[in-house]
Amino acid sequence: MVNLTRLVLLRHGRTEWNHTDRMQGQHDVHLDDVGIEQAHAAARTLGKRDFRAVYSSDLARARVTAETVAKDLDLPVVVDPRLQEIHMGSWSGKTRAEVEAEFPDFARLYWEGKDFRRSPEGETIAEMVERAMPALTEIIQRHEGHDVLVVGHGFMLSQIAQHLVGIRAESRILGGLSNAHWTELGIAADGNAWIIGHNVAPQ
């Protein structure tokens, strides 16, 4: 298809907080040893692609994953803080069990996919999408007709993918992204978008 843009949304490798099931949000947690190897595994697969550019959240777990893949592509990483994960507020650093114990009513809404503010300093899903979508729109327009890689965070990337294809946030129909897995979308010149693959693993 003429002017088809292929957008690959890659989640960062594993962190210690992923391993212990702690919510990270915008807390800057680094990759653990497994996460570093996962980033290299993603690079071995995605490094064979003809990407025009690589973009990343500025949080270390995403940035280091992006740099690992970009090295194989011989491309720089363009860092954009708008690509950060949803702000979890006072939930950040807590396990799922701790959140359920301390905030049972809000936790139920979260697991049901409902949109709400995580805490006074946190974000809603709508606010996260409003923050991140301008960055994605700029990237898509800048690289129309080419392949482009965006490295970020599981919840944010899944919500952005749903938004691009017109699926409402609360449905969570796509489910999450595993560490160092990705969603690939095709985007036509008229803006029509579709999912080529979701939660794709390195080969």
mmCIF file of C-alpha atoms in Angstrom:
data_model
loop_
_atom_site.group_PDB
_atom_site.id
_atom_site.type_symbol
_atom_site.label_atom_id
_atom_site.label_comp_id
_atom_site.label_asym_id
_atom_site.label_seq_id
_atom_site.Cartn_x
_atom_site.Cartn_y
_atom_site.Cartn_z
ATOM 1 C CA MET A 1 0.000 0.000 0.000
ATOM 2 C CA VAL A 2 1.327 3.436 -0.953
ATOM 3 C CA ASN A 3 2.244 5.630 2.043
ATOM 4 C CA LEU A 4 1.567 2.868 4.566
ATOM 5 C CA THR A 5 3.127 3.732 7.913
ATOM 6 C CA ARG A 6 4.016 0.804 10.157
ATOM 7 C CA LEU A 7 4.148 1.828 13.804
ATOM 8 C CA VAL A 8 5.798 -0.591 16.240
ATOM 9 C CA LEU A 9 5.064 0.059 19.933
ATOM 10 C CA LEU A 10 7.644 -1.789 22.060
ATOM 11 C CA ARG A 11 7.369 -2.209 25.825
ATOM 12 C CA HIS A 12 10.573 -1.949 27.851
ATOM 13 C CA GLY A 13 12.386 -4.974 29.289
ATOM 14 C CA ARG A 14 11.762 -6.273 32.791
ATOM 15 C CA THR A 15 12.571 -4.320 35.936
ATOM 16 C CA GLU A 16 12.811 -5.562 39.500
ATOM 17 C CA TRP A 17 9.444 -3.933 40.169
ATOM 18 C CA ASN A 18 7.909 -5.859 37.275
ATOM 19 C CA HIS A 19 9.358 -9.012 38.798
ATOM 20 C CA THR A 20 7.876 -8.258 42.240
ATOM 21 C CA ASP A 21 4.564 -7.015 40.761
ATOM 22 C CA ARG A 22 4.968 -3.429 41.935
ATOM 23 C CA MET A 23 3.229 -0.612 40.084
ATOM 24 C CA GLN A 24 5.782 1.700 38.505
ATOM 25 C CA GLY A 25 3.903 4.503 36.821
ATOM 26 C CA GLN A 26 6.380 7.342 36.294
ATOM 27 C CA HIS A 27 8.824 6.134 38.967
ATOM 28 C CA ASP A 28 12.191 5.737 37.233
ATOM 29 C CA VAL A 29 13.008 2.060 37.791
ATOM 30 C CA HIS A 30 15.915 0.550 35.833
ATOM 31 C CA LEU A 31 16.053 -2.721 33.919
ATOM 32 C CA ASP A 32 17.201 -5.770 35.849
ATOM 33 C CA ASP A 33 19.516 -8.414 34.342
ATOM 34 C CA VAL A 34 16.591 -10.261 32.767
ATOM 35 C CA GLY A 35 15.292 -6.995 31.317
ATOM 36 C CA ILE A 36 18.653 -6.212 29.741
ATOM 37 C CA GLU A 37 18.701 -9.621 28.042
ATOM 38 C CA GLN A 38 15.092 -9.095 26.926
ATOM 39 C CA ALA A 39 16.121 -5.793 25.330
ATOM 40 C CA HIS A 40 18.902 -7.580 23.443
ATOM 41 C CA ALA A 41 16.433 -10.261 22.309
ATOM 42 C CA ALA A 42 14.111 -7.562 20.966
ATOM 43 C CA ALA A 43 17.080 -5.957 19.217
ATOM 44 C CA ARG A 44 17.976 -9.225 17.496
ATOM 45 C CA THR A 45 14.502 -9.336 15.932
ATOM 46 C CA LEU A 46 13.683 -5.660 15.407
ATOM 47 C CA GLY A 47 17.238 -4.833 14.350
ATOM 48 C CA LYS A 48 16.501 -6.585 11.052
ATOM 49 C CA ARG A 49 13.721 -4.108 10.233
ATOM 50 C CA ASP A 50 14.118 -0.981 8.131
ATOM 51 C CA PHE A 51 13.018 1.577 10.708
ATOM 52 C CA ARG A 52 13.272 5.240 9.793
ATOM 53 C CA ALA A 53 13.458 6.426 13.426
ATOM 54 C CA VAL A 54 13.391 5.307 17.069
ATOM 55 C CA TYR A 55 11.524 7.241 19.780
ATOM 56 C CA SER A 56 11.377 6.568 23.510
ATOM 57 C CA SER A 57 9.973 7.646 26.828
ATOM 58 C CA ASP A 58 12.631 9.391 28.896
ATOM 59 C CA LEU A 59 12.285 6.902 31.774
ATOM 60 C CA ALA A 60 15.403 4.729 32.041
ATOM 61 C CA ARG A 61 13.703 1.360 31.536
ATOM 62 C CA ALA A 62 12.316 2.484 28.171
ATOM 63 C CA ARG A 63 15.312 4.572 27.123
ATOM 64 C CA VAL A 64 17.849 1.782 27.712
ATOM 65 C CA THR A 65 15.621 -0.688 25.850
ATOM 66 C CA ALA A 66 15.371 1.787 22.968
ATOM 67 C CA GLU A 67 19.117 2.411 22.927
ATOM 68 C CA THR A 68 19.780 -1.334 22.803
ATOM 69 C CA VAL A 69 17.556 -1.786 19.745
ATOM 70 C CA ALA A 70 18.684 1.462 18.102
ATOM 71 C CA LYS A 71 22.325 0.399 18.300
ATOM 72 C CA ASP A 72 21.590 -2.544 15.984
ATOM 73 C CA LEU A 73 19.708 -0.181 13.671
ATOM 74 C CA ASP A 74 22.485 2.446 13.732
ATOM 75 C CA LEU A 75 19.915 5.087 14.638
ATOM 76 C CA PRO A 76 19.767 7.714 17.405
ATOM 77 C CA VAL A 77 17.032 7.594 20.019
ATOM 78 C CA VAL A 78 14.709 10.590 20.169
ATOM 79 C CA VAL A 79 13.526 10.951 23.780
ATOM 80 C CA ASP A 80 10.111 12.433 24.525
ATOM 81 C CA PRO A 81 8.728 12.698 28.095
ATOM 82 C CA ARG A 82 5.179 12.708 26.732
ATOM 83 C CA LEU A 83 5.659 8.962 26.160
ATOM 84 C CA GLN A 84 5.910 8.192 29.890
ATOM 85 C CA GLU A 85 3.658 5.651 31.588
ATOM 86 C CA ILE A 86 0.426 6.730 33.255
ATOM 87 C CA HIS A 87 1.107 8.548 36.529
ATOM 88 C CA MET A 88 0.035 6.139 39.280
ATOM 89 C CA GLY A 89 0.286 8.712 42.058
ATOM 90 C CA SER A 90 0.347 7.140 45.520
ATOM 91 C CA TRP A 91 -0.031 3.670 43.986
ATOM 92 C CA SER A 92 3.513 3.822 42.599
ATOM 93 C CA GLY A 93 5.804 1.340 44.344
ATOM 94 C CA LYS A 94 2.943 -0.687 45.808
ATOM 95 C CA THR A 95 2.105 -4.268 44.914
ATOM 96 C CA ARG A 96 -1.314 -5.168 43.569
ATOM 97 C CA ALA A 97 -2.131 -6.777 46.922
ATOM 98 C CA GLU A 98 -1.182 -3.587 48.782
ATOM 99 C CA VAL A 99 -3.328 -1.443 46.483
ATOM 100 C CA GLU A 100 -6.294 -3.774 46.923
ATOM 101 C CA ALA A 101 -5.890 -3.625 50.712
ATOM 102 C CA GLU A 102 -5.429 0.165 50.976
ATOM 103 C CA PHE A 103 -7.771 1.331 48.193
ATOM 104 C CA PRO A 104 -10.354 -1.458 47.714
ATOM 105 C CA ASP A 105 -13.007 0.673 46.004
ATOM 106 C CA PHE A 106 -10.578 2.268 43.555
ATOM 107 C CA ALA A 107 -8.774 -1.027 42.974
ATOM 108 C CA ARG A 108 -12.044 -2.614 41.891
ATOM 109 C CA LEU A 109 -12.587 0.186 39.371
ATOM 110 C CA TYR A 110 -9.042 -0.303 38.082
ATOM 111 C CA TRP A 111 -9.389 -4.053 37.535
ATOM 112 C CA GLU A 112 -12.759 -3.452 35.836
ATOM 113 C CA GLY A 113 -11.074 -1.052 33.415
ATOM 114 C CA LYS A 114 -12.915 2.041 34.625
ATOM 115 C CA ASP A 115 -11.256 5.432 34.238
ATOM 116 C CA PHE A 116 -10.527 7.420 37.387
ATOM 117 C CA ARG A 117 -7.737 9.455 38.968
ATOM 118 C CA ARG A 118 -5.274 7.178 40.765
ATOM 119 C CA SER A 119 -4.682 9.809 43.472
ATOM 120 C CA PRO A 120 -4.593 13.628 43.660
ATOM 121 C CA GLU A 121 -1.201 13.646 41.917
ATOM 122 C CA GLY A 122 -2.021 10.801 39.497
ATOM 123 C CA GLU A 123 -3.585 10.743 36.024
ATOM 124 C CA THR A 124 -6.754 9.383 34.492
ATOM 125 C CA ILE A 125 -6.542 7.281 31.328
ATOM 126 C CA ALA A 126 -8.052 10.174 29.380
ATOM 127 C CA GLU A 127 -5.372 12.556 30.666
ATOM 128 C CA MET A 128 -2.619 10.101 29.762
ATOM 129 C CA VAL A 129 -3.965 9.711 26.223
ATOM 130 C CA GLU A 130 -4.322 13.488 25.902
ATOM 131 C CA ARG A 131 -0.663 13.841 26.925
ATOM 132 C CA ALA A 132 0.768 11.063 24.749
ATOM 133 C CA MET A 133 -1.313 11.288 21.562
ATOM 134 C CA PRO A 134 0.179 14.584 20.297
ATOM 135 C CA ALA A 135 3.611 12.927 20.400
ATOM 136 C CA LEU A 136 2.347 9.905 18.453
ATOM 137 C CA THR A 137 0.546 12.116 15.939
ATOM 138 C CA GLU A 138 3.737 14.087 15.302
ATOM 139 C CA ILE A 139 5.741 10.876 14.881
ATOM 140 C CA ILE A 140 3.243 9.377 12.435
ATOM 141 C CA GLN A 141 3.081 12.564 10.362
ATOM 142 C CA ARG A 142 6.859 13.008 10.369
ATOM 143 C CA HIS A 143 7.501 9.472 9.123
ATOM 144 C CA GLU A 144 4.500 8.863 6.879
ATOM 145 C CA GLY A 145 5.051 5.893 4.600
ATOM 146 C CA HIS A 146 7.876 4.409 6.689
ATOM 147 C CA ASP A 147 8.432 2.054 9.621
ATOM 148 C CA VAL A 148 8.980 3.732 12.980
ATOM 149 C CA LEU A 149 9.675 2.314 16.452
ATOM 150 C CA VAL A 150 8.317 3.800 19.683
ATOM 151 C CA VAL A 151 9.554 2.363 22.993
ATOM 152 C CA GLY A 152 7.480 2.962 26.073
ATOM 153 C CA HIS A 153 5.336 1.354 28.745
ATOM 154 C CA GLY A 154 2.783 -1.417 28.736
ATOM 155 C CA PHE A 155 -0.363 0.367 29.853
ATOM 156 C CA MET A 156 0.316 3.552 27.893
ATOM 157 C CA LEU A 157 1.180 1.736 24.658
ATOM 158 C CA SER A 158 -1.871 -0.551 24.822
ATOM 159 C CA GLN A 159 -4.164 2.421 25.406
ATOM 160 C CA ILE A 160 -2.569 4.379 22.559
ATOM 161 C CA ALA A 161 -2.968 1.412 20.210
ATOM 162 C CA GLN A 162 -6.646 1.138 21.145
ATOM 163 C CA HIS A 163 -7.123 4.876 20.677
ATOM 164 C CA LEU A 164 -5.530 4.812 17.211
ATOM 165 C CA VAL A 165 -7.863 2.058 15.995
ATOM 166 C CA GLY A 166 -10.946 3.578 17.627
ATOM 167 C CA ILE A 167 -11.442 1.232 20.592
ATOM 168 C CA ARG A 168 -12.645 2.966 23.753
ATOM 169 C CA ALA A 169 -10.273 2.891 26.690
ATOM 170 C CA GLU A 170 -12.513 1.092 29.167
ATOM 171 C CA SER A 171 -12.885 -1.989 26.962
ATOM 172 C CA ARG A 172 -9.212 -2.979 27.375
ATOM 173 C CA ILE A 173 -9.885 -5.403 24.542
ATOM 174 C CA LEU A 174 -6.213 -5.654 23.597
ATOM 175 C CA GLY A 175 -4.990 -6.665 27.020
ATOM 176 C CA GLY A 176 -1.504 -5.794 28.183
ATOM 177 C CA LEU A 177 1.965 -6.048 26.708
ATOM 178 C CA SER A 178 4.576 -8.410 28.120
ATOM 179 C CA ASN A 179 8.060 -7.049 28.743
ATOM 180 C CA ALA A 180 10.013 -6.515 25.491
ATOM 181 C CA HIS A 181 6.957 -7.462 23.390
ATOM 182 C CA TRP A 182 5.307 -5.115 20.931
ATOM 183 C CA THR A 183 2.168 -4.096 19.090
ATOM 184 C CA GLU A 184 2.416 -3.285 15.385
ATOM 185 C CA LEU A 185 -0.091 -1.068 13.610
ATOM 186 C CA GLY A 186 -0.610 -0.195 9.977
ATOM 187 C CA ILE A 187 -1.654 3.397 9.348
ATOM 188 C CA ALA A 188 -2.918 4.570 5.959
ATOM 189 C CA ALA A 189 -2.410 8.063 4.565
ATOM 190 C CA ASP A 190 -6.006 8.942 5.498
ATOM 191 C CA GLY A 191 -5.317 8.081 9.154
ATOM 192 C CA ASN A 192 -7.186 4.783 9.144
ATOM 193 C CA ALA A 193 -5.310 2.405 11.459
ATOM 194 C CA TRP A 194 -5.450 -1.324 12.138
ATOM 195 C CA ILE A 195 -3.588 -3.808 14.302
ATOM 196 C CA ILE A 196 -1.123 -6.073 12.499
ATOM 197 C CA GLY A 197 0.016 -7.867 15.651
ATOM 198 C CA HIS A 198 -0.292 -7.519 19.416
ATOM 199 C CA ASN A 199 2.001 -8.759 22.189
ATOM 200 C CA VAL A 200 4.450 -9.989 19.566
ATOM 201 C CA ALA A 201 7.485 -11.756 21.041
ATOM 202 C CA PRO A 202 11.098 -11.546 19.870
ATOM 203 C CA GLN A 203 12.124 -14.508 17.719
#
